[in-house]
Amino acid sequence: LAACGGSDSTGAFNPAGRPQTPTASSPGAGEPAAADAPPRTLTVQQINGQVLARYRAYQRAYEKAYETNDPSGLGTYVMDPLLGIVSADLRELAAKGEIWRFHNVLNPRIQGRSETGATVFVIDCVRTLAAYRYSAKTGRRLGAFRGGARAYQAVLRYIDGTWKISNATEGQKC
């Protein structure tokens, strides 16, 4: 969530103004058939701690990716369809010769989980302190976004022994 760009009719928002999540009828909207179950030896509190740590790490990697137009650090934390959406947006920004620098203040909490426990929903009120658009070539500032706070939901799935974000949606002001 770079807090710059536009929003669509559902309130979803990202730097290029496209939703960061597929519609309910598109692939990735439901729980994947091949999702692993989180280890049964972990308590709910331990799983919640892992999920929230991965969410925060993703947000840091997301900021870095937009600062460099390089999605290579995201694969550790994100899976398709979100990875493809963010990567395409970064390619578009790189083609324009622009980068974004911003910082988000997070306050995530667990919203819920699937019956199997392989999918956990995180809700957050993400506050963007400020966002600045720069020329990647000259470093000159091209624009700014004042910031603000928006509701944000991330879907994390336990895949291949780790938690990854598959979908994310920005909502109304919070």
mmCIF file of C-alpha atoms in Angstrom:
data_model
loop_
_atom_site.group_PDB
_atom_site.id
_atom_site.type_symbol
_atom_site.label_atom_id
_atom_site.label_comp_id
_atom_site.label_asym_id
_atom_site.label_seq_id
_atom_site.Cartn_x
_atom_site.Cartn_y
_atom_site.Cartn_z
ATOM 1 C CA LEU A 1 0.000 0.000 0.000
ATOM 2 C CA ALA A 2 1.835 3.019 -1.236
ATOM 3 C CA ALA A 3 -1.094 5.369 -0.650
ATOM 4 C CA CYS A 4 -0.682 7.057 -3.974
ATOM 5 C CA GLY A 5 -2.734 6.567 -7.096
ATOM 6 C CA GLY A 6 -6.468 6.029 -7.307
ATOM 7 C CA SER A 7 -9.152 3.658 -6.159
ATOM 8 C CA ASP A 8 -11.727 1.629 -8.010
ATOM 9 C CA SER A 9 -15.447 1.279 -7.287
ATOM 10 C CA THR A 10 -14.804 -1.304 -4.540
ATOM 11 C CA GLY A 11 -12.398 0.961 -2.653
ATOM 12 C CA ALA A 12 -9.388 -1.214 -3.500
ATOM 13 C CA PHE A 13 -6.313 0.894 -4.037
ATOM 14 C CA ASN A 14 -2.639 0.670 -4.994
ATOM 15 C CA PRO A 15 -0.011 2.960 -6.527
ATOM 16 C CA ALA A 16 -1.238 2.373 -10.080
ATOM 17 C CA GLY A 17 -4.895 2.640 -9.059
ATOM 18 C CA ARG A 18 -5.753 -1.033 -9.693
ATOM 19 C CA PRO A 19 -7.133 -3.431 -7.076
ATOM 20 C CA GLN A 20 -4.510 -5.643 -5.470
ATOM 21 C CA THR A 21 -6.824 -8.606 -5.241
ATOM 22 C CA PRO A 22 -8.752 -10.668 -7.774
ATOM 23 C CA THR A 23 -12.539 -10.772 -7.830
ATOM 24 C CA ALA A 24 -14.267 -13.565 -5.927
ATOM 25 C CA SER A 25 -14.756 -15.567 -9.116
ATOM 26 C CA SER A 26 -11.131 -15.353 -10.260
ATOM 27 C CA PRO A 27 -8.308 -17.768 -9.397
ATOM 28 C CA GLY A 28 -6.839 -17.332 -5.950
ATOM 29 C CA ALA A 29 -9.979 -15.934 -4.371
ATOM 30 C CA GLY A 30 -10.748 -19.099 -2.372
ATOM 31 C CA GLU A 31 -8.520 -21.260 -0.262
ATOM 32 C CA PRO A 32 -6.046 -23.135 -2.459
ATOM 33 C CA ALA A 33 -6.588 -26.875 -2.723
ATOM 34 C CA ALA A 34 -2.898 -27.557 -2.074
ATOM 35 C CA ALA A 35 -2.530 -25.357 1.017
ATOM 36 C CA ASP A 36 -0.473 -26.897 3.775
ATOM 37 C CA ALA A 37 -1.784 -26.979 7.311
ATOM 38 C CA PRO A 38 0.272 -25.014 9.830
ATOM 39 C CA PRO A 39 2.161 -27.193 12.309
ATOM 40 C CA ARG A 40 -0.194 -28.629 14.937
ATOM 41 C CA THR A 41 2.492 -28.207 17.588
ATOM 42 C CA LEU A 42 2.097 -24.425 17.473
ATOM 43 C CA THR A 43 -0.441 -22.604 19.599
ATOM 44 C CA VAL A 44 -2.844 -20.084 18.072
ATOM 45 C CA GLN A 45 -0.797 -17.298 19.706
ATOM 46 C CA GLN A 46 2.417 -18.621 18.113
ATOM 47 C CA ILE A 47 0.737 -18.824 14.687
ATOM 48 C CA ASN A 48 -0.662 -15.313 15.125
ATOM 49 C CA GLY A 49 2.835 -14.069 15.966
ATOM 50 C CA GLN A 50 4.274 -15.707 12.833
ATOM 51 C CA VAL A 51 1.507 -14.300 10.631
ATOM 52 C CA LEU A 52 1.848 -10.750 11.958
ATOM 53 C CA ALA A 53 5.654 -10.877 11.642
ATOM 54 C CA ARG A 54 5.359 -12.006 8.006
ATOM 55 C CA TYR A 55 2.809 -9.261 7.308
ATOM 56 C CA ARG A 56 5.127 -6.591 8.744
ATOM 57 C CA ALA A 57 8.102 -7.997 6.816
ATOM 58 C CA TYR A 58 6.037 -7.894 3.621
ATOM 59 C CA GLN A 59 5.172 -4.247 4.194
ATOM 60 C CA ARG A 60 8.894 -3.407 4.594
ATOM 61 C CA ALA A 61 9.734 -5.342 1.412
ATOM 62 C CA TYR A 62 6.862 -3.590 -0.390
ATOM 63 C CA GLU A 63 8.248 -0.157 0.499
ATOM 64 C CA LYS A 64 11.728 -1.213 -0.683
ATOM 65 C CA ALA A 65 10.345 -2.637 -3.944
ATOM 66 C CA TYR A 66 8.678 0.679 -4.823
ATOM 67 C CA GLU A 67 11.804 2.619 -3.892
ATOM 68 C CA THR A 68 13.881 0.537 -6.317
ATOM 69 C CA ASN A 69 11.285 -0.737 -8.848
ATOM 70 C CA ASP A 70 12.621 -4.200 -8.039
ATOM 71 C CA PRO A 71 10.136 -6.918 -6.989
ATOM 72 C CA SER A 72 12.846 -9.537 -6.325
ATOM 73 C CA GLY A 73 12.580 -9.183 -2.535
ATOM 74 C CA LEU A 74 8.817 -9.748 -2.511
ATOM 75 C CA GLY A 75 8.741 -13.449 -3.429
ATOM 76 C CA THR A 76 9.733 -14.404 0.099
ATOM 77 C CA TYR A 77 6.513 -12.874 1.438
ATOM 78 C CA VAL A 78 4.012 -12.790 -1.427
ATOM 79 C CA MET A 79 2.496 -15.274 -3.862
ATOM 80 C CA ASP A 80 0.290 -14.928 -6.906
ATOM 81 C CA PRO A 81 -2.031 -13.330 -7.665
ATOM 82 C CA LEU A 82 -0.738 -10.395 -5.565
ATOM 83 C CA LEU A 83 2.899 -10.928 -6.572
ATOM 84 C CA GLY A 84 2.008 -10.654 -10.252
ATOM 85 C CA ILE A 85 -0.096 -7.532 -9.704
ATOM 86 C CA VAL A 86 2.610 -5.689 -7.755
ATOM 87 C CA SER A 87 5.362 -6.835 -10.160
ATOM 88 C CA ALA A 88 3.375 -5.533 -13.146
ATOM 89 C CA ASP A 89 2.866 -2.197 -11.402
ATOM 90 C CA LEU A 90 6.609 -1.934 -10.701
ATOM 91 C CA ARG A 91 7.422 -2.696 -14.353
ATOM 92 C CA GLU A 92 4.993 0.060 -15.392
ATOM 93 C CA LEU A 93 6.648 2.556 -13.043
ATOM 94 C CA ALA A 94 10.110 1.556 -14.272
ATOM 95 C CA ALA A 95 8.990 2.095 -17.874
ATOM 96 C CA LYS A 96 7.865 5.619 -16.890
ATOM 97 C CA GLY A 97 11.207 6.212 -15.154
ATOM 98 C CA GLU A 98 9.590 6.802 -11.769
ATOM 99 C CA ILE A 99 10.021 5.476 -8.238
ATOM 100 C CA TRP A 100 7.989 6.031 -5.063
ATOM 101 C CA ARG A 101 9.336 6.612 -1.577
ATOM 102 C CA PHE A 102 6.903 6.337 1.298
ATOM 103 C CA HIS A 103 6.551 4.973 4.790
ATOM 104 C CA ASN A 104 3.543 3.203 6.246
ATOM 105 C CA VAL A 105 2.783 2.960 9.952
ATOM 106 C CA LEU A 106 1.136 -0.375 10.716
ATOM 107 C CA ASN A 107 -1.208 -1.620 13.419
ATOM 108 C CA PRO A 108 -2.196 -5.119 12.244
ATOM 109 C CA ARG A 109 -4.350 -7.643 14.041
ATOM 110 C CA ILE A 110 -5.772 -11.036 13.218
ATOM 111 C CA GLN A 111 -9.281 -10.745 11.794
ATOM 112 C CA GLY A 112 -10.013 -14.460 11.397
ATOM 113 C CA ARG A 113 -8.893 -17.752 9.926
ATOM 114 C CA SER A 114 -10.189 -20.579 7.772
ATOM 115 C CA GLU A 115 -11.473 -23.815 9.303
ATOM 116 C CA THR A 116 -8.231 -25.614 8.393
ATOM 117 C CA GLY A 117 -6.093 -22.794 9.771
ATOM 118 C CA ALA A 118 -4.153 -22.601 6.488
ATOM 119 C CA THR A 119 -5.540 -19.138 5.696
ATOM 120 C CA VAL A 120 -5.415 -16.216 8.100
ATOM 121 C CA PHE A 121 -6.935 -12.773 7.523
ATOM 122 C CA VAL A 122 -5.092 -9.709 8.806
ATOM 123 C CA ILE A 123 -6.831 -6.355 9.145
ATOM 124 C CA ASP A 124 -4.912 -3.139 9.559
ATOM 125 C CA CYS A 125 -5.351 0.606 9.566
ATOM 126 C CA VAL A 126 -2.336 1.556 7.452
ATOM 127 C CA ARG A 127 -1.229 5.159 7.872
ATOM 128 C CA THR A 128 0.945 6.519 5.085
ATOM 129 C CA LEU A 129 2.932 9.380 6.568
ATOM 130 C CA ALA A 130 3.818 10.764 3.141
ATOM 131 C CA ALA A 131 4.590 9.441 -0.323
ATOM 132 C CA TYR A 132 6.836 11.054 -2.900
ATOM 133 C CA ARG A 133 7.222 10.257 -6.590
ATOM 134 C CA TYR A 134 10.728 10.734 -8.013
ATOM 135 C CA SER A 135 12.431 10.533 -11.378
ATOM 136 C CA ALA A 136 14.507 7.352 -11.359
ATOM 137 C CA LYS A 137 17.000 9.042 -13.713
ATOM 138 C CA THR A 138 17.514 12.460 -12.107
ATOM 139 C CA GLY A 139 16.278 11.898 -8.566
ATOM 140 C CA ARG A 140 14.105 15.019 -8.891
ATOM 141 C CA ARG A 141 10.848 14.911 -6.953
ATOM 142 C CA LEU A 142 7.897 14.815 -9.348
ATOM 143 C CA GLY A 143 4.972 14.772 -6.963
ATOM 144 C CA ALA A 144 3.743 14.048 -3.490
ATOM 145 C CA PHE A 145 0.846 12.460 -1.664
ATOM 146 C CA ARG A 146 0.002 13.893 1.753
ATOM 147 C CA GLY A 147 -0.744 10.551 3.288
ATOM 148 C CA GLY A 148 -3.646 9.328 5.328
ATOM 149 C CA ALA A 149 -4.991 6.149 6.878
ATOM 150 C CA ARG A 150 -6.919 3.382 5.129
ATOM 151 C CA ALA A 151 -8.316 0.033 6.204
ATOM 152 C CA TYR A 152 -6.287 -2.786 4.672
ATOM 153 C CA GLN A 153 -6.957 -6.515 4.627
ATOM 154 C CA ALA A 154 -4.333 -9.099 3.726
ATOM 155 C CA VAL A 155 -4.930 -12.814 3.172
ATOM 156 C CA LEU A 156 -2.016 -14.974 4.304
ATOM 157 C CA ARG A 157 -1.788 -18.638 3.327
ATOM 158 C CA TYR A 158 0.461 -21.301 4.779
ATOM 159 C CA ILE A 159 2.302 -22.674 1.736
ATOM 160 C CA ASP A 160 5.523 -24.696 1.581
ATOM 161 C CA GLY A 161 6.164 -24.272 5.294
ATOM 162 C CA THR A 162 5.720 -20.501 5.503
ATOM 163 C CA TRP A 163 3.082 -17.763 5.492
ATOM 164 C CA LYS A 164 2.658 -15.770 2.260
ATOM 165 C CA ILE A 165 0.259 -13.015 1.290
ATOM 166 C CA SER A 166 -1.904 -13.981 -1.666
ATOM 167 C CA ASN A 167 -4.425 -11.137 -1.730
ATOM 168 C CA ALA A 168 -4.724 -7.628 -0.336
ATOM 169 C CA THR A 169 -7.468 -5.036 -0.437
ATOM 170 C CA GLU A 170 -7.574 -1.441 0.696
ATOM 171 C CA GLY A 171 -10.847 -0.087 2.005
ATOM 172 C CA GLN A 172 -12.228 3.141 3.383
ATOM 173 C CA LYS A 173 -10.504 5.719 5.571
ATOM 174 C CA CYS A 174 -9.931 4.597 9.142
#
